[in-house]
Amino acid sequence: MAFHEVRFPANLSFGSVGGPERRTEIVTLTNGFEERNSPWAHSRRSYDAGVGLRSLDDVERLIAFFEARGGQLHGFRWKDWADYKSCPASQEVGFEDQVIGTGDGQTRTFALAKTYRSGEFSYVRPILKPVAGTVVTGIQGHHQSEGDAFTLDTARGEVTFAVAPGAGAVVTAGFEFDVPVRFDTDRIQVSVQSFRAGDLPQVPVVEVRI
């Protein structure tokens, strides 16, 4: 079992259906009130890769990718077109998009994260698979250049600054990112005749914890 740092063809994932899933345990008490609890700290995303197939060439590419991953055996990167930026989809990534930490004068490595806000509440999602070449950072409102000021670990979603940000300095970042996933089936069933008639194969994909 391993994780392959390769992205599922983005043009095939463009038409996919999917999104985040939460697990909530609900117990109804005898007085009619409820107790709700979630064993998951983070949501888990799932998709159907079959929906994005448009031609038999697409099917061939899907099968090749599936075989190279060993079915469910190895994980891979997935572009979620509904949520792949540190900023709104209509905007360009900027170095002040997300706050990822506060300097203490000693810490040089910071994990990328994206915060989802609604009203007074928020959820912080770890970003483990940033896209190389898209990550920009800032310290206390000043842009930092990759290579000179920081290096990026695309496999772990961490940036490491050459010089530790000073105490109290706000560390920010902007980025595009992928979702770490695997196929959720060891079988792909395709009929050429049915496919040409509009019957698309179901190819479930599910997020993995890494």
Short mmCIF file of C-alpha atoms in Angstrom, two decimals:
data_model
loop_
_atom_site.label_atom_id
_atom_site.label_comp_id
_atom_site.label_asym_id
_atom_site.label_seq_id
_atom_site.Cartn_x
_atom_site.Cartn_y
_atom_site.Cartn_z
CA MET A 1 0.00 0.00 0.00
CA ALA A 2 1.39 3.36 -1.01
CA PHE A 3 0.38 6.78 -2.19
CA HIS A 4 1.23 7.69 -5.77
CA GLU A 5 1.90 11.41 -6.21
CA VAL A 6 0.02 11.51 -9.49
CA ARG A 7 -3.24 13.28 -10.28
CA PHE A 8 -6.26 11.60 -11.81
CA PRO A 9 -6.79 13.21 -15.26
CA ALA A 10 -8.35 16.58 -14.43
CA ASN A 11 -10.50 16.67 -17.54
CA LEU A 12 -12.15 13.41 -16.43
CA SER A 13 -12.77 14.57 -12.86
CA PHE A 14 -14.33 17.83 -14.14
CA GLY A 15 -17.74 16.23 -14.68
CA SER A 16 -17.66 14.04 -11.58
CA VAL A 17 -20.29 14.07 -8.84
CA GLY A 18 -19.30 14.16 -5.18
CA GLY A 19 -18.41 16.18 -2.12
CA PRO A 20 -17.86 16.07 1.66
CA GLU A 21 -19.48 13.55 3.98
CA ARG A 22 -19.85 13.74 7.75
CA ARG A 23 -20.66 10.98 10.20
CA THR A 24 -23.09 11.93 12.95
CA GLU A 25 -24.35 9.57 15.62
CA ILE A 26 -27.83 10.56 16.85
CA VAL A 27 -29.55 9.13 19.91
CA THR A 28 -33.20 10.04 20.56
CA LEU A 29 -33.94 10.18 24.28
CA THR A 30 -37.21 9.06 25.86
CA ASN A 31 -38.24 12.69 26.34
CA GLY A 32 -37.91 13.35 22.60
CA PHE A 33 -34.69 15.35 22.80
CA GLU A 34 -31.63 14.28 20.86
CA GLU A 35 -27.96 13.76 21.67
CA ARG A 36 -25.69 14.19 18.66
CA ASN A 37 -22.02 13.32 18.41
CA SER A 38 -19.51 12.90 15.60
CA PRO A 39 -16.57 10.47 15.79
CA TRP A 40 -14.95 12.26 12.83
CA ALA A 41 -12.93 15.43 13.36
CA HIS A 42 -12.77 15.95 9.61
CA SER A 43 -15.16 15.31 6.75
CA ARG A 44 -14.45 12.64 4.14
CA ARG A 45 -15.04 13.27 0.46
CA SER A 46 -16.27 10.81 -2.12
CA TYR A 47 -16.82 11.06 -5.87
CA ASP A 48 -18.00 9.13 -8.91
CA ALA A 49 -15.31 9.24 -11.59
CA GLY A 50 -17.51 7.56 -14.18
CA VAL A 51 -19.73 10.59 -14.71
CA GLY A 52 -16.93 12.56 -16.38
CA LEU A 53 -16.32 10.05 -19.17
CA ARG A 54 -17.18 11.41 -22.61
CA SER A 55 -15.59 8.99 -25.09
CA LEU A 56 -14.07 5.52 -25.39
CA ASP A 57 -10.66 7.20 -25.27
CA ASP A 58 -11.64 8.51 -21.81
CA VAL A 59 -12.59 4.99 -20.77
CA GLU A 60 -9.22 3.71 -21.93
CA ARG A 61 -7.42 6.40 -19.92
CA LEU A 62 -9.52 5.53 -16.86
CA ILE A 63 -8.70 1.83 -17.14
CA ALA A 64 -4.99 2.56 -17.57
CA PHE A 65 -5.02 4.78 -14.47
CA PHE A 66 -7.00 2.17 -12.53
CA GLU A 67 -4.59 -0.62 -13.44
CA ALA A 68 -1.53 1.49 -12.58
CA ARG A 69 -2.98 2.12 -9.11
CA GLY A 70 -3.75 -1.58 -8.57
CA GLY A 71 -7.44 -0.89 -8.05
CA GLN A 72 -7.96 0.12 -4.43
CA LEU A 73 -4.35 -0.62 -3.46
CA HIS A 74 -2.64 2.72 -4.03
CA GLY A 75 -3.88 6.25 -3.37
CA PHE A 76 -3.60 9.18 -5.75
CA ARG A 77 -4.43 12.86 -6.17
CA TRP A 78 -7.87 14.10 -7.21
CA LYS A 79 -8.87 17.60 -8.30
CA ASP A 80 -12.21 18.56 -6.78
CA TRP A 81 -13.37 21.23 -9.20
CA ALA A 82 -15.92 22.49 -6.66
CA ASP A 83 -13.24 23.16 -4.03
CA TYR A 84 -9.58 23.33 -5.06
CA LYS A 85 -8.40 26.82 -4.09
CA SER A 86 -7.57 28.70 -0.91
CA CYS A 87 -9.87 31.46 -2.19
CA PRO A 88 -13.27 31.56 -3.95
CA ALA A 89 -13.22 29.79 -7.32
CA SER A 90 -13.75 33.07 -9.22
CA GLN A 91 -10.66 34.70 -7.67
CA GLU A 92 -6.92 34.26 -8.10
CA VAL A 93 -4.84 32.69 -5.35
CA GLY A 94 -3.18 35.28 -3.11
CA PHE A 95 -0.61 35.04 -0.34
CA GLU A 96 -3.04 36.38 2.27
CA ASP A 97 -5.88 33.94 1.51
CA GLN A 98 -5.50 31.78 4.61
CA VAL A 99 -3.89 32.24 8.04
CA ILE A 100 -1.78 29.13 8.73
CA GLY A 101 -0.07 30.17 11.95
CA THR A 102 1.64 32.74 14.11
CA GLY A 103 5.41 33.04 14.41
CA ASP A 104 7.26 32.49 17.67
CA GLY A 105 10.77 33.25 16.49
CA GLN A 106 11.73 29.56 16.43
CA THR A 107 9.21 27.57 14.38
CA ARG A 108 10.05 27.47 10.68
CA THR A 109 7.63 24.78 9.41
CA PHE A 110 3.90 25.46 9.08
CA ALA A 111 1.14 23.16 7.84
CA LEU A 112 -1.19 24.43 5.13
CA ALA A 113 -4.87 24.66 6.05
CA LYS A 114 -8.11 26.10 4.74
CA THR A 115 -10.73 27.63 7.04
CA TYR A 116 -14.44 27.36 6.20
CA ARG A 117 -16.59 30.00 7.94
CA SER A 118 -20.30 30.41 8.39
CA GLY A 119 -21.51 33.00 10.85
CA GLU A 120 -19.63 32.69 14.13
CA PHE A 121 -18.52 29.13 13.43
CA SER A 122 -15.63 27.75 11.42
CA TYR A 123 -13.90 24.52 10.45
CA VAL A 124 -10.18 24.20 9.71
CA ARG A 125 -9.31 21.62 7.07
CA PRO A 126 -5.73 20.34 6.79
CA ILE A 127 -4.39 20.65 3.24
CA LEU A 128 -2.07 17.72 2.66
CA LYS A 129 -1.68 17.75 -1.11
CA PRO A 130 -0.93 21.26 -2.40
CA VAL A 131 -0.24 21.67 -6.11
CA ALA A 132 3.38 22.49 -6.91
CA GLY A 133 3.90 25.95 -8.35
CA THR A 134 0.68 27.40 -6.92
CA VAL A 135 1.68 28.01 -3.28
CA VAL A 136 2.43 31.57 -2.19
CA THR A 137 3.07 32.72 1.37
CA GLY A 138 3.30 35.86 3.43
CA ILE A 139 4.61 36.98 6.81
CA GLN A 140 2.87 39.89 8.49
CA GLY A 141 1.52 41.08 5.14
CA HIS A 142 4.79 40.77 3.22
CA HIS A 143 5.00 38.38 0.28
CA GLN A 144 7.60 35.60 0.53
CA SER A 145 9.16 33.97 -2.56
CA GLU A 146 9.39 30.19 -2.88
CA GLY A 147 12.96 28.99 -3.08
CA ASP A 148 14.51 32.03 -1.46
CA ALA A 149 12.21 32.50 1.54
CA PHE A 150 10.56 29.08 1.87
CA THR A 151 10.44 25.54 0.52
CA LEU A 152 7.33 23.42 -0.01
CA ASP A 153 6.69 19.75 0.80
CA THR A 154 3.96 18.82 -1.69
CA ALA A 155 3.55 15.34 -0.19
CA ARG A 156 2.81 16.58 3.34
CA GLY A 157 1.37 20.06 2.78
CA GLU A 158 4.02 21.93 4.75
CA VAL A 159 6.02 25.09 4.07
CA THR A 160 9.39 25.63 5.71
CA PHE A 161 10.80 29.15 5.92
CA ALA A 162 14.51 29.83 5.66
CA VAL A 163 14.19 32.15 8.66
CA ALA A 164 11.66 31.56 11.42
CA PRO A 165 8.88 34.20 11.44
CA GLY A 166 9.22 36.59 14.36
CA ALA A 167 7.14 36.31 17.51
CA GLY A 168 3.55 37.37 16.86
CA ALA A 169 4.00 37.58 13.07
CA VAL A 170 0.93 36.33 11.19
CA VAL A 171 1.83 33.64 8.64
CA THR A 172 -0.47 33.38 5.62
CA ALA A 173 -0.63 31.31 2.45
CA GLY A 174 -2.55 30.85 -0.77
CA PHE A 175 -2.61 27.68 -2.84
CA GLU A 176 -4.38 25.22 -5.07
CA PHE A 177 -4.73 21.70 -3.74
CA ASP A 178 -5.77 18.14 -4.51
CA VAL A 179 -7.64 15.58 -2.40
CA PRO A 180 -5.84 12.34 -1.45
CA VAL A 181 -8.11 9.51 -2.61
CA ARG A 182 -8.27 5.89 -3.74
CA PHE A 183 -10.66 3.91 -5.87
CA ASP A 184 -13.48 2.47 -3.79
CA THR A 185 -13.87 -0.60 -5.99
CA ASP A 186 -11.65 -3.34 -7.40
CA ARG A 187 -13.80 -3.72 -10.49
CA ILE A 188 -14.68 -1.57 -13.47
CA GLN A 189 -17.44 -2.85 -15.73
CA VAL A 190 -17.79 -1.20 -19.12
CA SER A 191 -19.96 -2.18 -22.08
CA VAL A 192 -19.06 -0.37 -25.32
CA GLN A 193 -22.60 -0.69 -26.61
CA SER A 194 -24.15 0.59 -23.38
CA PHE A 195 -21.58 3.39 -23.09
CA ARG A 196 -22.42 4.65 -26.56
CA ALA A 197 -26.09 4.59 -25.55
CA GLY A 198 -25.34 6.86 -22.60
CA ASP A 199 -24.94 4.27 -19.83
CA LEU A 200 -21.90 5.41 -17.83
CA PRO A 201 -19.94 3.03 -15.57
CA GLN A 202 -19.88 3.72 -11.83
CA VAL A 203 -16.35 4.34 -10.59
CA PRO A 204 -16.46 5.35 -6.92
CA VAL A 205 -13.52 7.26 -5.44
CA VAL A 206 -13.11 7.99 -1.72
CA GLU A 207 -10.81 10.25 0.31
CA VAL A 208 -8.09 8.56 2.37
CA ARG A 209 -6.53 9.61 5.66
CA ILE A 210 -2.78 10.06 5.38
#
